[in-house]
Short mmCIF file of C-alpha atoms in Angstrom, two decimals:
data_model
loop_
_atom_site.label_atom_id
_atom_site.label_comp_id
_atom_site.label_asym_id
_atom_site.label_seq_id
_atom_site.Cartn_x
_atom_site.Cartn_y
_atom_site.Cartn_z
CA UNK A 1 -61.50 -78.76 -7.88
CA UNK A 2 -59.00 -77.73 -10.53
CA UNK A 3 -55.29 -78.37 -10.96
CA UNK A 4 -52.78 -76.55 -13.40
CA UNK A 5 -49.41 -78.22 -14.07
CA UNK A 6 -46.16 -76.77 -15.48
CA UNK A 7 -43.97 -79.66 -15.67
CA UNK A 8 -40.04 -79.20 -15.61
CA UNK A 9 -36.96 -81.40 -14.83
CA UNK A 10 -36.23 -85.09 -15.56
CA UNK A 11 -38.69 -86.41 -13.17
CA UNK A 12 -41.65 -84.02 -14.16
CA UNK A 13 -41.67 -82.04 -10.88
CA UNK A 14 -44.38 -79.73 -11.12
CA UNK A 15 -46.07 -76.72 -9.35
CA UNK A 16 -49.74 -77.26 -8.94
CA UNK A 17 -52.41 -74.86 -8.05
CA UNK A 18 -55.46 -76.33 -6.02
CA UNK A 19 -58.50 -74.26 -5.17
CA UNK A 20 -60.21 -76.12 -2.61
CA UNK A 21 -63.80 -76.76 -1.65
CA UNK A 22 -65.33 -75.92 1.69
CA UNK A 23 -64.55 -78.19 4.27
CA UNK A 24 -66.79 -77.76 7.57
CA UNK A 25 -67.20 -73.90 7.81
CA UNK A 26 -64.00 -73.04 5.97
CA UNK A 27 -63.13 -72.57 2.41
CA UNK A 28 -59.49 -73.14 1.41
CA UNK A 29 -57.16 -71.75 -1.46
CA UNK A 30 -54.12 -73.83 -1.16
CA UNK A 31 -51.30 -74.21 -3.66
CA UNK A 32 -49.55 -77.50 -3.85
CA UNK A 33 -45.99 -78.46 -5.20
CA UNK A 34 -45.41 -81.73 -6.98
CA UNK A 35 -42.17 -82.89 -5.26
CA UNK A 36 -41.59 -86.18 -6.93
CA UNK A 37 -42.96 -88.50 -9.41
CA UNK A 38 -42.23 -92.22 -10.38
CA UNK A 39 -39.66 -92.37 -13.32
CA UNK A 40 -39.48 -96.11 -13.40
CA UNK A 41 -40.49 -98.29 -16.29
CA UNK A 42 -40.30 -101.77 -15.14
CA UNK A 43 -43.36 -103.81 -16.43
CA UNK A 44 -43.85 -105.71 -13.10
CA UNK A 45 -45.23 -102.53 -11.22
CA UNK A 46 -47.59 -99.80 -11.56
CA UNK A 47 -46.50 -96.53 -13.05
CA UNK A 48 -46.75 -93.70 -12.29
CA UNK A 49 -47.15 -94.27 -8.59
CA UNK A 50 -45.83 -92.99 -5.29
CA UNK A 51 -47.37 -93.84 -2.00
CA UNK A 52 -46.80 -93.63 1.66
CA UNK A 53 -44.47 -90.90 2.69
CA UNK A 54 -42.77 -90.32 6.10
CA UNK A 55 -41.14 -87.06 6.90
CA UNK A 56 -38.56 -85.86 9.56
CA UNK A 57 -37.27 -82.29 10.24
CA UNK A 58 -34.10 -81.19 12.00
CA UNK A 59 -33.70 -77.57 12.18
CA UNK A 60 -34.63 -76.18 8.74
CA UNK A 61 -33.74 -79.63 6.99
CA UNK A 62 -36.82 -81.66 6.40
CA UNK A 63 -36.41 -85.29 4.46
CA UNK A 64 -39.14 -86.97 3.05
CA UNK A 65 -39.26 -90.69 1.84
CA UNK A 66 -41.74 -92.83 0.06
CA UNK A 67 -42.55 -95.75 -2.13
CA UNK A 68 -42.01 -95.55 -5.87
CA UNK A 69 -43.59 -98.00 -8.48
CA UNK A 70 -45.99 -99.72 -6.37
CA UNK A 71 -46.54 -103.52 -7.09
CA UNK A 72 -50.12 -104.94 -6.84
CA UNK A 73 -48.93 -107.71 -4.63
CA UNK A 74 -46.79 -105.71 -2.40
CA UNK A 75 -43.68 -103.33 -2.02
CA UNK A 76 -42.37 -101.07 -4.67
CA UNK A 77 -39.66 -100.71 -7.34
CA UNK A 78 -37.44 -98.56 -5.09
CA UNK A 79 -37.82 -95.88 -2.19
CA UNK A 80 -37.77 -92.21 -3.06
CA UNK A 81 -36.43 -89.33 -1.11
CA UNK A 82 -37.06 -85.49 -1.38
CA UNK A 83 -35.25 -82.76 0.71
CA UNK A 84 -36.00 -79.23 1.71
CA UNK A 85 -33.38 -76.91 3.34
CA UNK A 86 -35.74 -74.05 4.31
CA UNK A 87 -38.42 -75.95 6.47
CA UNK A 88 -40.67 -76.99 3.50
CA UNK A 89 -40.95 -73.65 1.71
CA UNK A 90 -38.86 -75.14 -1.18
CA UNK A 91 -38.06 -78.70 -2.20
CA UNK A 92 -34.84 -80.11 -4.12
CA UNK A 93 -34.81 -82.49 -6.92
CA UNK A 94 -36.02 -85.77 -5.80
CA UNK A 95 -33.79 -88.91 -5.52
CA UNK A 96 -34.05 -92.68 -5.33
CA UNK A 97 -32.29 -94.74 -2.89
CA UNK A 98 -29.36 -97.01 -4.45
CA UNK A 99 -28.82 -100.57 -3.87
CA UNK A 100 -32.22 -101.59 -2.77
CA UNK A 101 -33.76 -103.83 -5.74
CA UNK A 102 -32.94 -105.50 -8.98
CA UNK A 103 -36.27 -103.77 -10.50
CA UNK A 104 -34.29 -100.51 -10.00
CA UNK A 105 -31.01 -101.99 -11.36
CA UNK A 106 -29.15 -102.93 -8.15
CA UNK A 107 -27.24 -106.02 -8.25
CA UNK A 108 -29.10 -107.60 -5.26
CA UNK A 109 -31.58 -110.41 -5.08
CA UNK A 110 -34.41 -108.41 -3.81
CA UNK A 111 -37.33 -107.33 -6.17
CA UNK A 112 -39.20 -104.88 -4.11
CA UNK A 113 -38.91 -102.62 -1.06
CA UNK A 114 -41.36 -101.15 1.21
CA UNK A 115 -42.18 -99.27 4.42
CA UNK A 116 -39.81 -96.15 4.32
CA UNK A 117 -39.11 -94.40 7.61
CA UNK A 118 -36.79 -91.43 7.93
CA UNK A 119 -34.97 -90.33 11.11
CA UNK A 120 -31.87 -87.92 12.09
CA UNK A 121 -28.90 -88.98 14.51
CA UNK A 122 -27.76 -85.63 15.62
CA UNK A 123 -24.77 -87.27 17.52
CA UNK A 124 -23.27 -88.70 14.35
CA UNK A 125 -24.83 -86.00 11.95
CA UNK A 126 -26.38 -88.72 9.85
CA UNK A 127 -29.72 -89.22 8.24
CA UNK A 128 -31.22 -92.82 8.02
CA UNK A 129 -34.02 -94.16 6.00
CA UNK A 130 -35.00 -97.74 7.13
CA UNK A 131 -37.01 -99.90 4.70
CA UNK A 132 -37.86 -103.63 4.07
CA UNK A 133 -36.70 -105.45 1.13
CA UNK A 134 -38.95 -108.12 -0.49
CA UNK A 135 -37.54 -111.39 -2.14
CA UNK A 136 -39.43 -112.50 -5.26
CA UNK A 137 -41.44 -114.79 -2.99
CA UNK A 138 -42.51 -111.81 -1.09
CA UNK A 139 -40.84 -112.86 2.13
CA UNK A 140 -38.71 -110.28 3.96
CA UNK A 141 -35.53 -111.57 5.58
CA UNK A 142 -33.99 -108.32 6.82
CA UNK A 143 -34.38 -104.48 7.26
CA UNK A 144 -32.23 -102.08 5.25
CA UNK A 145 -30.81 -98.87 6.70
CA UNK A 146 -29.82 -96.21 4.10
CA UNK A 147 -27.47 -93.36 5.39
CA UNK A 148 -26.81 -89.86 4.36
CA UNK A 149 -24.01 -87.82 5.87
CA UNK A 150 -24.34 -84.76 3.88
CA UNK A 151 -27.64 -83.65 5.45
CA UNK A 152 -30.11 -85.66 3.20
CA UNK A 153 -28.69 -84.96 -0.18
CA UNK A 154 -27.01 -87.99 -1.23
CA UNK A 155 -27.31 -91.59 0.06
CA UNK A 156 -25.00 -94.49 0.30
CA UNK A 157 -26.14 -98.31 -0.27
CA UNK A 158 -28.00 -99.72 2.54
CA UNK A 159 -26.45 -101.30 5.87
CA UNK A 160 -28.43 -104.37 7.08
CA UNK A 161 -30.22 -104.95 10.66
CA UNK A 162 -29.61 -108.54 11.08
CA UNK A 163 -32.48 -111.17 11.27
CA UNK A 164 -33.96 -112.00 14.59
CA UNK A 165 -33.22 -115.34 16.12
CA UNK A 166 -36.46 -117.28 15.12
CA UNK A 167 -37.47 -120.36 13.19
CA UNK A 168 -39.28 -118.43 10.40
CA UNK A 169 -38.30 -114.89 9.43
CA UNK A 170 -40.63 -112.55 7.52
CA UNK A 171 -40.27 -109.08 8.68
CA UNK A 172 -42.62 -106.12 8.26
CA UNK A 173 -43.49 -102.37 9.26
CA UNK A 174 -40.14 -101.12 10.40
CA UNK A 175 -39.85 -97.59 12.06
CA UNK A 176 -36.72 -95.61 13.16
CA UNK A 177 -35.98 -92.87 15.58
CA UNK A 178 -32.66 -91.62 17.47
CA UNK A 179 -31.95 -90.11 20.64
CA UNK A 180 -31.19 -86.57 19.86
CA UNK A 181 -31.07 -85.17 23.46
CA UNK A 182 -27.16 -84.20 24.25
CA UNK A 183 -28.08 -84.61 27.92
CA UNK A 184 -29.39 -88.10 27.57
CA UNK A 185 -27.19 -91.20 29.01
CA UNK A 186 -28.37 -92.78 25.62
CA UNK A 187 -27.40 -89.85 23.17
CA UNK A 188 -26.83 -91.19 19.60
CA UNK A 189 -28.65 -94.37 20.31
CA UNK A 190 -30.90 -95.04 17.23
CA UNK A 191 -33.81 -97.61 17.67
CA UNK A 192 -35.83 -99.58 14.87
CA UNK A 193 -39.16 -101.08 15.46
CA UNK A 194 -40.30 -103.96 13.40
CA UNK A 195 -42.35 -107.10 13.73
CA UNK A 196 -41.93 -110.68 12.68
CA UNK A 197 -44.94 -111.76 10.45
CA UNK A 198 -43.25 -115.31 10.44
CA UNK A 199 -43.95 -115.41 14.34
CA UNK A 200 -47.53 -114.06 14.53
CA UNK A 201 -46.24 -110.46 14.22
CA UNK A 202 -44.05 -110.49 17.38
CA UNK A 203 -42.69 -106.85 18.01
CA UNK A 204 -39.16 -106.52 17.76
CA UNK A 205 -36.64 -103.69 18.68
CA UNK A 206 -33.10 -103.23 17.09
CA UNK A 207 -30.47 -100.63 18.37
CA UNK A 208 -27.58 -99.04 16.85
CA UNK A 209 -24.98 -96.71 18.70
CA UNK A 210 -22.76 -95.80 15.69
CA UNK A 211 -24.90 -93.98 13.38
CA UNK A 212 -26.55 -96.71 11.63
CA UNK A 213 -23.63 -98.61 10.62
CA UNK A 214 -24.31 -101.65 12.83
CA UNK A 215 -27.32 -102.93 14.38
CA UNK A 216 -28.30 -105.19 17.37
CA UNK A 217 -30.16 -108.53 16.73
CA UNK A 218 -33.73 -107.70 17.18
CA UNK A 219 -35.22 -108.76 20.48
CA UNK A 220 -38.83 -108.94 21.69
CA UNK A 221 -40.42 -107.25 24.48
CA UNK A 222 -40.84 -108.79 28.11
CA UNK A 223 -44.24 -109.86 27.34
CA UNK A 224 -43.69 -110.84 23.81
CA UNK A 225 -46.12 -108.42 22.56
CA UNK A 226 -47.47 -108.84 19.08
CA UNK A 227 -48.77 -106.39 16.77
CA UNK A 228 -47.27 -104.02 14.12
CA UNK A 229 -46.83 -100.24 13.18
CA UNK A 230 -45.01 -99.21 16.24
CA UNK A 231 -43.49 -95.72 16.22
CA UNK A 232 -40.67 -95.22 18.87
CA UNK A 233 -40.18 -91.79 20.45
CA UNK A 234 -37.42 -90.78 22.76
CA UNK A 235 -37.90 -88.64 25.87
CA UNK A 236 -35.32 -86.11 27.06
CA UNK A 237 -34.05 -88.57 29.76
CA UNK A 238 -33.57 -91.22 27.24
CA UNK A 239 -36.84 -93.34 27.86
CA UNK A 240 -37.99 -94.89 24.53
CA UNK A 241 -41.81 -95.29 24.14
CA UNK A 242 -43.29 -97.50 21.46
CA UNK A 243 -47.04 -97.03 20.65
CA UNK A 244 -48.27 -99.96 18.20
CA UNK A 245 -51.09 -101.64 16.95
CA UNK A 246 -51.85 -104.75 18.75
CA UNK A 247 -53.57 -107.89 17.49
CA UNK A 248 -56.32 -107.60 20.19
CA UNK A 249 -57.80 -104.57 18.88
CA UNK A 250 -56.00 -102.22 20.91
CA UNK A 251 -53.54 -99.43 20.84
CA UNK A 252 -50.75 -100.49 23.18
CA UNK A 253 -47.37 -99.01 24.08
CA UNK A 254 -44.04 -100.45 25.45
CA UNK A 255 -40.71 -98.95 26.46
CA UNK A 256 -37.11 -99.13 27.35
CA UNK A 257 -35.35 -97.22 30.04
CA UNK A 258 -31.98 -98.81 29.40
CA UNK A 259 -31.09 -97.54 25.96
CA UNK A 260 -32.75 -100.43 24.19
CA UNK A 261 -31.07 -103.19 26.21
CA UNK A 262 -34.62 -104.49 27.15
CA UNK A 263 -37.92 -103.65 26.36
CA UNK A 264 -40.91 -103.97 29.06
CA UNK A 265 -44.10 -105.64 28.45
CA UNK A 266 -46.65 -103.34 26.69
CA UNK A 267 -49.58 -101.60 28.40
CA UNK A 268 -53.05 -100.56 27.04
CA UNK A 269 -53.26 -97.04 25.62
CA UNK A 270 -56.90 -97.70 24.34
CA UNK A 271 -59.31 -100.06 22.95
CA UNK A 272 -60.23 -99.50 19.24
CA UNK A 273 -63.38 -99.39 17.43
CA UNK A 274 -62.57 -98.85 13.70
CA UNK A 275 -65.01 -98.59 10.89
CA UNK A 276 -63.99 -100.37 7.50
CA UNK A 277 -63.56 -97.61 4.88
CA UNK A 278 -65.78 -97.77 1.92
CA UNK A 279 -64.34 -98.66 -1.67
CA UNK A 280 -61.99 -101.13 -0.11
CA UNK A 281 -59.47 -98.57 0.59
CA UNK A 282 -56.34 -99.95 2.15
CA UNK A 283 -56.36 -98.50 5.77
CA UNK A 284 -56.35 -99.77 9.29
CA UNK A 285 -55.87 -98.02 12.70
CA UNK A 286 -52.05 -97.90 12.55
CA UNK A 287 -50.96 -95.36 15.34
CA UNK A 288 -49.12 -91.99 14.34
CA UNK A 289 -47.27 -90.91 17.36
CA UNK A 290 -45.24 -87.81 18.20
CA UNK A 291 -43.63 -86.01 21.18
CA UNK A 292 -43.30 -82.51 22.62
CA UNK A 293 -40.37 -80.89 24.05
CA UNK A 294 -41.08 -82.06 27.72
CA UNK A 295 -41.50 -85.57 26.71
CA UNK A 296 -45.15 -86.17 26.52
CA UNK A 297 -46.13 -88.54 23.93
CA UNK A 298 -49.20 -88.05 21.67
CA UNK A 299 -50.83 -90.93 19.72
CA UNK A 300 -53.55 -90.56 17.12
CA UNK A 301 -55.61 -93.16 15.16
CA UNK A 302 -58.87 -93.55 13.43
CA UNK A 303 -61.79 -94.64 15.34
CA UNK A 304 -65.39 -94.69 15.21
CA UNK A 305 -66.62 -94.49 18.81
CA UNK A 306 -68.17 -91.15 18.76
CA UNK A 307 -70.18 -91.87 15.79
CA UNK A 308 -73.81 -93.30 15.81
CA UNK A 309 -73.73 -97.07 14.82
CA UNK A 310 -70.00 -96.71 14.43
CA UNK A 311 -70.94 -95.15 11.13
CA UNK A 312 -67.66 -93.39 10.18
CA UNK A 313 -64.18 -92.71 11.77
CA UNK A 314 -62.75 -89.77 13.53
CA UNK A 315 -59.23 -89.14 14.48
CA UNK A 316 -58.77 -89.68 18.17
CA UNK A 317 -55.82 -89.16 20.28
CA UNK A 318 -54.36 -89.96 23.69
CA UNK A 319 -51.18 -88.59 25.66
CA UNK A 320 -48.74 -89.89 28.26
CA UNK A 321 -46.01 -88.48 30.21
CA UNK A 322 -44.36 -91.69 31.04
CA UNK A 323 -45.57 -94.33 28.36
CA UNK A 324 -47.48 -96.27 31.08
CA UNK A 325 -50.44 -94.00 32.04
CA UNK A 326 -52.68 -92.67 29.25
CA UNK A 327 -55.36 -90.40 28.91
CA UNK A 328 -58.56 -91.33 27.68
CA UNK A 329 -59.12 -91.14 23.84
CA UNK A 330 -60.20 -87.85 22.92
CA UNK A 331 -61.97 -86.82 19.52
CA UNK A 332 -60.40 -84.35 17.22
CA UNK A 333 -63.06 -81.96 16.22
CA UNK A 334 -62.83 -81.79 12.75
CA UNK A 335 -66.45 -81.75 11.90
CA UNK A 336 -69.84 -82.53 13.75
CA UNK A 337 -70.26 -86.38 14.77
CA UNK A 338 -73.58 -85.94 12.50
CA UNK A 339 -71.48 -84.84 9.44
CA UNK A 340 -71.21 -88.43 7.77
CA UNK A 341 -67.67 -87.49 6.95
CA UNK A 342 -65.15 -90.56 7.15
CA UNK A 343 -61.42 -89.67 8.48
CA UNK A 344 -58.38 -92.08 8.20
CA UNK A 345 -54.67 -92.32 7.57
CA UNK A 346 -53.67 -89.55 10.19
CA UNK A 347 -49.99 -87.98 10.13
CA UNK A 348 -49.44 -86.11 13.34
CA UNK A 349 -47.02 -83.58 13.94
CA UNK A 350 -45.97 -81.96 17.41
CA UNK A 351 -43.72 -78.88 17.56
CA UNK A 352 -40.61 -80.12 19.62
CA UNK A 353 -39.98 -76.50 20.82
CA UNK A 354 -43.31 -76.54 22.72
CA UNK A 355 -44.70 -78.44 25.64
CA UNK A 356 -47.63 -78.90 27.68
CA UNK A 357 -50.71 -76.73 27.55
CA UNK A 358 -48.76 -74.76 24.74
CA UNK A 359 -47.73 -77.56 22.67
CA UNK A 360 -48.52 -77.03 18.92
CA UNK A 361 -49.88 -79.92 16.91
CA UNK A 362 -50.61 -80.34 13.22
CA UNK A 363 -52.59 -83.25 11.81
CA UNK A 364 -52.77 -84.25 8.25
CA UNK A 365 -55.23 -86.87 7.23
CA UNK A 366 -57.18 -88.37 4.17
CA UNK A 367 -61.08 -88.28 4.23
CA UNK A 368 -64.09 -89.09 2.35
CA UNK A 369 -66.97 -86.44 2.48
CA UNK A 370 -69.56 -89.13 2.38
CA UNK A 371 -68.59 -92.38 4.36
CA UNK A 372 -71.08 -94.30 2.48
CA UNK A 373 -69.65 -93.55 -0.79
CA UNK A 374 -69.76 -97.30 -2.13
CA UNK A 375 -67.85 -97.46 -5.46
CA UNK A 376 -67.81 -93.75 -6.06
CA UNK A 377 -65.82 -92.60 -3.25
CA UNK A 378 -64.14 -89.12 -3.44
CA UNK A 379 -60.79 -89.28 -1.62
CA UNK A 380 -59.49 -85.88 -0.28
CA UNK A 381 -56.63 -84.52 2.02
CA UNK A 382 -57.39 -82.34 5.10
CA UNK A 383 -55.46 -80.27 7.60
CA UNK A 384 -56.28 -79.21 11.24
CA UNK A 385 -54.06 -77.85 14.10
CA UNK A 386 -54.05 -77.19 17.78
CA UNK A 387 -52.04 -74.24 19.67
CA UNK A 388 -52.81 -75.73 23.21
CA UNK A 389 -51.84 -79.66 23.34
CA UNK A 390 -54.98 -80.83 21.60
CA UNK A 391 -57.30 -79.06 24.10
CA UNK A 392 -58.76 -76.77 21.20
CA UNK A 393 -58.44 -76.98 17.38
CA UNK A 394 -58.80 -74.38 14.54
CA UNK A 395 -60.87 -74.94 11.37
CA UNK A 396 -59.93 -77.76 9.06
CA UNK A 397 -58.51 -77.08 5.79
CA UNK A 398 -58.84 -79.10 2.57
CA UNK A 399 -55.45 -79.64 0.93
CA UNK A 400 -56.09 -81.71 -2.01
CA UNK A 401 -58.86 -83.78 -3.99
CA UNK A 402 -61.25 -85.05 -4.79
CA UNK A 403 -59.68 -88.10 -6.38
CA UNK A 404 -61.23 -91.24 -7.48
CA UNK A 405 -59.87 -94.54 -6.06
CA UNK A 406 -59.15 -95.38 -9.61
CA UNK A 407 -56.45 -92.87 -9.66
CA UNK A 408 -54.38 -94.44 -7.02
CA UNK A 409 -52.14 -97.56 -6.91
CA UNK A 410 -54.22 -100.70 -6.92
CA UNK A 411 -53.04 -103.48 -4.51
CA UNK A 412 -54.08 -106.83 -3.25
CA UNK A 413 -55.36 -105.03 0.12
CA UNK A 414 -57.29 -102.26 -1.91
CA UNK A 415 -56.67 -98.78 -3.48
CA UNK A 416 -53.62 -97.31 -1.77
CA UNK A 417 -52.10 -93.99 -0.99
CA UNK A 418 -50.25 -95.53 2.03
CA UNK A 419 -50.66 -97.38 5.20
CA UNK A 420 -49.36 -94.25 7.08
CA UNK A 421 -48.50 -90.47 6.08
CA UNK A 422 -46.57 -87.98 8.18
CA UNK A 423 -45.99 -84.18 9.00
CA UNK A 424 -43.36 -82.48 10.67
CA UNK A 425 -42.52 -79.03 12.54
CA UNK A 426 -39.80 -76.96 11.38
CA UNK A 427 -39.44 -73.41 12.31
CA UNK A 428 -42.91 -73.19 13.90
CA UNK A 429 -44.69 -74.31 10.76
CA UNK A 430 -45.89 -77.84 9.36
CA UNK A 431 -44.21 -79.65 6.59
CA UNK A 432 -46.21 -82.62 5.07
CA UNK A 433 -46.21 -84.97 2.06
CA UNK A 434 -49.22 -86.91 0.64
CA UNK A 435 -49.78 -89.02 -2.29
CA UNK A 436 -52.19 -87.39 -4.92
CA UNK A 437 -53.89 -89.26 -7.89
CA UNK A 438 -54.66 -86.93 -10.78
CA UNK A 439 -55.98 -88.45 -14.05
CA UNK A 440 -58.14 -91.35 -14.90
CA UNK A 441 -55.67 -94.22 -15.45
CA UNK A 442 -55.30 -96.39 -18.38
CA UNK A 443 -54.78 -100.09 -18.27
CA UNK A 444 -51.03 -99.58 -17.23
CA UNK A 445 -50.62 -95.88 -16.41
CA UNK A 446 -51.17 -93.78 -13.39
CA UNK A 447 -50.18 -90.19 -12.13
CA UNK A 448 -50.20 -90.51 -8.50
CA UNK A 449 -47.31 -88.54 -7.15
CA UNK A 450 -45.99 -86.93 -3.95
CA UNK A 451 -47.21 -83.35 -3.10
CA UNK A 452 -46.40 -80.90 -0.36
CA UNK A 453 -48.16 -77.47 0.38
CA UNK A 454 -46.10 -74.81 -1.56
CA UNK A 455 -46.02 -72.72 1.73
CA UNK A 456 -45.72 -74.74 5.17
CA UNK A 457 -48.75 -74.90 6.92
CA UNK A 458 -49.54 -72.54 9.92
CA UNK A 459 -50.98 -73.54 13.49
CA UNK A 460 -54.37 -71.98 14.58
CA UNK A 461 -53.80 -69.14 17.12
CA UNK A 462 -55.59 -69.55 20.52
CA UNK A 463 -58.44 -67.27 19.36
CA UNK A 464 -58.86 -69.30 16.14
CA UNK A 465 -58.71 -72.58 17.98
CA UNK A 466 -62.63 -72.67 19.11
CA UNK A 467 -63.55 -76.22 18.53
CA UNK A 468 -62.85 -78.10 21.70
CA UNK A 469 -61.71 -81.77 21.79
CA UNK A 470 -63.43 -84.12 24.26
CA UNK A 471 -63.51 -87.71 25.54
CA UNK A 472 -67.32 -87.23 26.13
CA UNK A 473 -69.76 -88.53 23.75
CA UNK A 474 -68.71 -91.91 22.77
CA UNK A 475 -71.85 -93.72 21.52
CA UNK A 476 -70.28 -97.07 20.48
CA UNK A 477 -68.29 -99.16 23.36
CA UNK A 478 -64.57 -98.46 22.86
CA UNK A 479 -63.80 -102.21 22.70
CA UNK A 480 -63.99 -104.71 20.12
CA UNK A 481 -63.17 -104.37 16.52
CA UNK A 482 -66.12 -102.19 15.42
CA UNK A 483 -67.32 -103.08 11.84
CA UNK A 484 -65.36 -104.05 8.73
CA UNK A 485 -62.10 -104.86 10.58
CA UNK A 486 -60.53 -107.98 11.87
CA UNK A 487 -56.99 -109.12 12.98
CA UNK A 488 -56.54 -110.82 9.57
CA UNK A 489 -57.01 -107.17 7.80
CA UNK A 490 -54.08 -105.63 9.39
CA UNK A 491 -51.81 -104.51 6.60
CA UNK A 492 -48.35 -105.64 5.36
CA UNK A 493 -45.62 -104.60 2.91
#
């Protein structure tokens, strides 16, 4: 792997050429664009680091958001954003959300901020980025929502989601989505999922009906479900479905059919078998979820059930038309189950202009070419796609890497590129952002920044998608925690 960089601009945005090594039967030649880098200099966090991107697309506009200046013990100096007006073909000058932390110069009591999630509210023509601010004692009393009314170009100081009614409030893992179907009875409702770590990771939901200006007090589900990492999705009829990682080694989902006034008890999507990733890399089976044009929900996560002795993780997925009945977990055929490759931190995209048997899927993910890499792991980024709703997949493509774990942010829960990443469809192609670490850091300096493919990624044609996914062949029972993961290892901040 070789990189050539030509820096320009105040925040050192760069063009990067990547010649990728073979992945499976494919050999890629992928050019990347460096879309943002950490400009901060506060001595309390690690520079230059950018981690944990989320993306959302509306029409030709794609907005990405991510943590900037990662603290070892949790959170970051600020939340960054970057915008493309042409579906990810080019990216504008990156920016940093105002009014979030005193580490970034704001007159607020919050030292750090974490967990950015971006959404678009079509009814109010407003972009939203939610995040969680951390006090110096690392507690999280509220959720922030930053707003943009000029198509994601500039952002106002944040509004606040009120704290839940609870004896102890310490919030985590927010995620925001809006109902953008004009015929929906709840058009213009926006929903934010969060959990209260102070109440045992109680799942909570808050609703806004005015473009994110005001939010309801967060409420639990009918079953007082506990977990984190929920990603709300809205069907065309206004039903909201929220897959999440529960505390009982399952992916579960709950839903609302009344515009967020109430939330039903969660149901099981699938049990999880997860192999702890080598090198202490910070990751767990948080779901990535998307929805097609007809309202079918797709949920993917990392899982080792198809590998002998749970030796490494695949990316698996399940789908549902109603949020209640889910298909058996199916393996994404990135490589053979005997490959020894470990796959994790998936970011799923589903083309909202497609549905059913012709739904187009794109999946970005991180991987180790060798799962048992000990302290010499080589971290890489891959992409694979499906033209038929996940029934068949094309050949995997390597997008970036290899990078050493010493080249990415170090945290109390392991080296970090993000608890999640994201991919989004715009104009039939996939835009995605991911963290890449380039140089061996000194004691205090990194070069971990946000990158995007210089050309949006295309989906394999039916003739190219010759690798069938399957629910068959699980060699490890799909129940229990697998190896190297416990309830306490679920990630925060």
